[in-house]
């Protein structure tokens, strides 16, 4: 199952949620609070060295960032 690190107040994160819902894909949403510095922790920076959300984590632990790149990855091969 995918894991999405994001914030519901972010349009960049909403795009990922919308795409996953349109595809009917299963995912776990992990809320990240930017204002509390949660994108600046060592653990988060290991997922995205740019320190930004959204991040899409694949089952094998690979992390993708940049919302448009994530959208392209998810849309690949779908109608
Ligand atoms: N170009 C990036 C922009 C990502 C971005 O700016 N994310 C914001 C939230 S919408 C963020 O994580 N800001 C935290 C920070 O810059 O410290 C994308 O499309 O994913």
Short mmCIF file of N, CA and C and ligand atoms in Angstrom, two decimals:
data_model
loop_
_atom_site.label_atom_id
_atom_site.label_comp_id
_atom_site.label_asym_id
_atom_site.label_seq_id
_atom_site.Cartn_x
_atom_site.Cartn_y
_atom_site.Cartn_z
N UNK A 1 0.85 -1.20 0.00
CA UNK A 1 0.00 0.00 0.00
C UNK A 1 0.89 1.26 0.00
N UNK A 2 0.43 2.28 -0.72
CA UNK A 2 1.19 3.53 -0.72
C UNK A 2 1.03 4.25 0.63
N UNK A 3 2.05 5.05 0.94
CA UNK A 3 1.94 5.98 2.06
C UNK A 3 2.12 7.37 1.49
N UNK A 4 1.25 8.29 1.87
CA UNK A 4 1.38 9.67 1.42
C UNK A 4 1.65 10.54 2.64
N UNK A 5 2.76 11.26 2.59
CA UNK A 5 3.07 12.23 3.64
C UNK A 5 2.58 13.57 3.13
N UNK A 6 1.63 14.15 3.85
CA UNK A 6 1.06 15.39 3.35
C UNK A 6 0.24 16.13 4.38
N UNK A 7 -0.39 17.19 3.89
CA UNK A 7 -1.22 18.05 4.74
C UNK A 7 -2.47 18.39 3.92
N UNK A 8 -3.63 18.19 4.51
CA UNK A 8 -4.88 18.43 3.78
C UNK A 8 -5.03 19.90 3.35
N UNK A 9 -4.30 20.81 4.00
CA UNK A 9 -4.40 22.23 3.63
C UNK A 9 -3.57 22.59 2.40
N UNK A 10 -2.78 21.64 1.93
CA UNK A 10 -1.87 21.91 0.81
C UNK A 10 -2.47 21.43 -0.50
N UNK A 11 -2.53 22.34 -1.48
CA UNK A 11 -3.03 21.98 -2.80
C UNK A 11 -2.14 20.93 -3.46
N UNK A 12 -0.83 21.03 -3.25
CA UNK A 12 0.09 20.05 -3.83
C UNK A 12 -0.19 18.65 -3.29
N UNK A 13 -0.60 18.59 -2.04
CA UNK A 13 -0.92 17.28 -1.43
C UNK A 13 -2.31 16.81 -1.87
N UNK A 14 -3.22 17.76 -1.98
CA UNK A 14 -4.59 17.42 -2.41
C UNK A 14 -4.58 16.74 -3.79
N UNK A 15 -3.70 17.23 -4.68
CA UNK A 15 -3.63 16.64 -6.03
C UNK A 15 -3.33 15.15 -5.96
N UNK A 16 -2.47 14.77 -5.02
CA UNK A 16 -2.08 13.35 -4.90
C UNK A 16 -3.26 12.55 -4.35
N UNK A 17 -3.92 13.12 -3.36
CA UNK A 17 -5.08 12.45 -2.76
C UNK A 17 -6.18 12.25 -3.83
N UNK A 18 -6.40 13.31 -4.62
CA UNK A 18 -7.42 13.23 -5.67
C UNK A 18 -7.08 12.12 -6.67
N UNK A 19 -5.83 12.10 -7.12
CA UNK A 19 -5.42 11.08 -8.09
C UNK A 19 -5.59 9.68 -7.51
N UNK A 20 -5.15 9.46 -6.29
CA UNK A 20 -5.26 8.13 -5.68
C UNK A 20 -6.73 7.72 -5.56
N UNK A 21 -7.57 8.68 -5.21
CA UNK A 21 -9.00 8.37 -5.09
C UNK A 21 -9.60 8.06 -6.46
N UNK A 22 -9.22 8.82 -7.49
CA UNK A 22 -9.73 8.55 -8.84
C UNK A 22 -9.30 7.16 -9.32
N UNK A 23 -8.11 6.75 -8.92
CA UNK A 23 -7.60 5.44 -9.34
C UNK A 23 -8.12 4.31 -8.45
N UNK A 24 -8.75 4.67 -7.35
CA UNK A 24 -9.22 3.65 -6.41
C UNK A 24 -8.06 2.92 -5.73
N UNK A 25 -6.94 3.60 -5.62
CA UNK A 25 -5.75 2.98 -5.01
C UNK A 25 -5.83 3.07 -3.49
N UNK A 26 -5.29 2.04 -2.83
CA UNK A 26 -5.26 2.06 -1.37
C UNK A 26 -4.03 2.84 -0.92
N UNK A 27 -4.22 3.66 0.08
CA UNK A 27 -3.08 4.41 0.61
C UNK A 27 -3.33 4.78 2.06
N UNK A 28 -2.21 5.00 2.73
CA UNK A 28 -2.28 5.50 4.10
C UNK A 28 -1.83 6.95 4.08
N UNK A 29 -2.60 7.82 4.69
CA UNK A 29 -2.25 9.24 4.74
C UNK A 29 -1.51 9.51 6.04
N UNK A 30 -0.32 10.05 5.93
CA UNK A 30 0.45 10.39 7.13
C UNK A 30 0.51 11.91 7.22
N UNK A 31 -0.17 12.46 8.22
CA UNK A 31 -0.24 13.92 8.34
C UNK A 31 1.10 14.48 8.78
N UNK A 32 1.55 15.49 8.04
CA UNK A 32 2.83 16.15 8.36
C UNK A 32 2.53 17.64 8.58
N UNK A 33 2.95 18.13 9.74
CA UNK A 33 2.69 19.52 10.10
C UNK A 33 3.92 20.37 9.76
N UNK A 34 3.82 21.09 8.64
CA UNK A 34 4.94 21.94 8.19
C UNK A 34 5.28 22.98 9.25
N UNK A 35 4.22 23.58 9.81
CA UNK A 35 4.43 24.71 10.73
C UNK A 35 5.10 24.28 12.03
N UNK A 36 5.04 22.98 12.31
CA UNK A 36 5.72 22.46 13.51
C UNK A 36 7.08 21.87 13.18
N UNK A 37 7.55 22.13 11.97
CA UNK A 37 8.90 21.68 11.60
C UNK A 37 9.00 20.19 11.30
N UNK A 38 7.87 19.56 11.02
CA UNK A 38 7.92 18.10 10.82
C UNK A 38 8.56 17.70 9.48
N UNK A 39 8.78 18.68 8.59
CA UNK A 39 9.48 18.36 7.33
C UNK A 39 10.99 18.57 7.49
N UNK A 40 11.39 18.98 8.71
CA UNK A 40 12.82 19.27 8.91
C UNK A 40 13.51 18.23 9.77
N UNK A 41 12.79 17.17 10.13
CA UNK A 41 13.40 16.14 10.97
C UNK A 41 14.31 15.26 10.13
N UNK A 42 15.24 14.58 10.82
CA UNK A 42 16.17 13.68 10.12
C UNK A 42 15.38 12.59 9.38
N UNK A 43 14.37 12.04 10.05
CA UNK A 43 13.57 10.96 9.44
C UNK A 43 12.88 11.45 8.17
N UNK A 44 12.30 12.67 8.23
CA UNK A 44 11.59 13.16 7.04
C UNK A 44 12.57 13.49 5.92
N UNK A 45 13.70 14.10 6.27
CA UNK A 45 14.68 14.48 5.24
C UNK A 45 15.29 13.25 4.56
N UNK A 46 15.24 12.10 5.25
CA UNK A 46 15.69 10.85 4.62
C UNK A 46 14.70 10.44 3.52
N UNK A 47 13.45 10.88 3.65
CA UNK A 47 12.44 10.56 2.63
C UNK A 47 12.46 11.58 1.50
N UNK A 48 12.63 12.84 1.85
CA UNK A 48 12.75 13.90 0.85
C UNK A 48 13.77 14.94 1.32
N UNK A 49 14.97 14.90 0.75
CA UNK A 49 16.03 15.83 1.17
C UNK A 49 15.65 17.29 0.93
N UNK A 50 14.62 17.55 0.12
CA UNK A 50 14.17 18.93 -0.09
C UNK A 50 13.30 19.42 1.06
N UNK A 51 12.88 18.51 1.94
CA UNK A 51 12.09 18.90 3.11
C UNK A 51 10.72 19.44 2.76
N UNK A 52 10.10 18.86 1.74
CA UNK A 52 8.77 19.34 1.34
C UNK A 52 7.81 18.17 1.19
N UNK A 53 6.53 18.48 1.39
CA UNK A 53 5.47 17.54 1.11
C UNK A 53 4.80 17.98 -0.18
N UNK A 54 4.16 17.09 -0.94
CA UNK A 54 3.90 15.69 -0.63
C UNK A 54 5.09 14.77 -0.93
N UNK A 55 5.08 13.63 -0.23
CA UNK A 55 5.99 12.53 -0.53
C UNK A 55 5.14 11.27 -0.67
N UNK A 56 5.42 10.51 -1.72
CA UNK A 56 4.75 9.23 -1.91
C UNK A 56 5.77 8.13 -1.61
N UNK A 57 5.44 7.27 -0.64
CA UNK A 57 6.33 6.16 -0.29
C UNK A 57 5.75 4.87 -0.85
N UNK A 58 6.56 4.16 -1.61
CA UNK A 58 6.13 2.88 -2.19
C UNK A 58 6.33 1.76 -1.17
N UNK A 59 5.78 0.59 -1.48
CA UNK A 59 5.85 -0.53 -0.52
C UNK A 59 7.29 -0.93 -0.21
N UNK A 60 8.20 -0.73 -1.18
CA UNK A 60 9.59 -1.13 -0.94
C UNK A 60 10.39 -0.03 -0.24
N UNK A 61 9.70 1.05 0.15
CA UNK A 61 10.37 2.12 0.89
C UNK A 61 10.89 3.24 0.00
N UNK A 62 10.84 3.04 -1.32
CA UNK A 62 11.26 4.11 -2.23
C UNK A 62 10.34 5.31 -2.05
N UNK A 63 10.94 6.50 -2.02
CA UNK A 63 10.15 7.71 -1.85
C UNK A 63 10.24 8.59 -3.09
N UNK A 64 9.10 9.09 -3.51
CA UNK A 64 9.03 10.02 -4.63
C UNK A 64 8.55 11.36 -4.09
N UNK A 65 9.09 12.43 -4.64
CA UNK A 65 8.61 13.76 -4.27
C UNK A 65 8.44 14.59 -5.51
N UNK A 66 7.93 15.79 -5.36
CA UNK A 66 7.46 16.70 -6.42
C UNK A 66 6.11 16.19 -6.91
N UNK A 67 5.08 16.98 -6.62
CA UNK A 67 3.70 16.52 -6.85
C UNK A 67 3.44 16.12 -8.31
N UNK A 68 3.99 16.88 -9.26
CA UNK A 68 3.71 16.54 -10.66
C UNK A 68 4.40 15.23 -11.05
N UNK A 69 5.58 15.01 -10.54
CA UNK A 69 6.27 13.74 -10.80
C UNK A 69 5.48 12.58 -10.19
N UNK A 70 4.95 12.79 -9.00
CA UNK A 70 4.14 11.74 -8.35
C UNK A 70 2.89 11.46 -9.18
N UNK A 71 2.24 12.54 -9.66
CA UNK A 71 1.03 12.35 -10.49
C UNK A 71 1.37 11.55 -11.74
N UNK A 72 2.48 11.87 -12.37
CA UNK A 72 2.90 11.13 -13.58
C UNK A 72 3.15 9.66 -13.26
N UNK A 73 3.81 9.41 -12.15
CA UNK A 73 4.09 8.03 -11.74
C UNK A 73 2.78 7.27 -11.54
N UNK A 74 1.85 7.89 -10.83
CA UNK A 74 0.58 7.19 -10.52
C UNK A 74 -0.28 6.98 -11.78
N UNK A 75 -0.23 7.97 -12.69
CA UNK A 75 -1.09 7.90 -13.87
C UNK A 75 -0.56 6.97 -14.95
N UNK A 76 0.71 6.67 -14.90
CA UNK A 76 1.35 5.84 -15.93
C UNK A 76 0.55 4.55 -16.19
N UNK A 77 0.15 4.35 -17.44
CA UNK A 77 -0.53 3.11 -17.81
C UNK A 77 -2.01 3.05 -17.47
N UNK A 78 -2.56 4.13 -16.93
CA UNK A 78 -3.99 4.14 -16.60
C UNK A 78 -4.75 4.91 -17.69
N UNK A 79 -6.05 4.61 -17.84
CA UNK A 79 -6.84 5.37 -18.84
C UNK A 79 -6.96 6.84 -18.46
N1 LIG B 1 7.18 21.81 -6.30
C1 LIG B 1 6.79 21.09 -5.12
C2 LIG B 1 6.34 22.07 -4.07
C3 LIG B 1 6.10 21.38 -2.74
C4 LIG B 1 5.86 22.40 -1.66
O1 LIG B 1 6.17 23.60 -1.78
N2 LIG B 1 5.31 21.91 -0.56
C5 LIG B 1 5.03 22.78 0.54
C6 LIG B 1 3.59 22.54 1.02
S1 LIG B 1 2.44 22.95 -0.27
C7 LIG B 1 5.98 22.46 1.67
O2 LIG B 1 6.25 21.30 1.95
N3 LIG B 1 6.52 23.49 2.32
C8 LIG B 1 7.38 23.29 3.45
C9 LIG B 1 8.63 24.06 3.35
O3 LIG B 1 8.90 24.64 2.29
O4 LIG B 1 9.36 24.08 4.35
C10 LIG B 1 5.68 20.09 -5.47
O5 LIG B 1 4.94 20.35 -6.43
O6 LIG B 1 5.56 19.06 -4.78
#
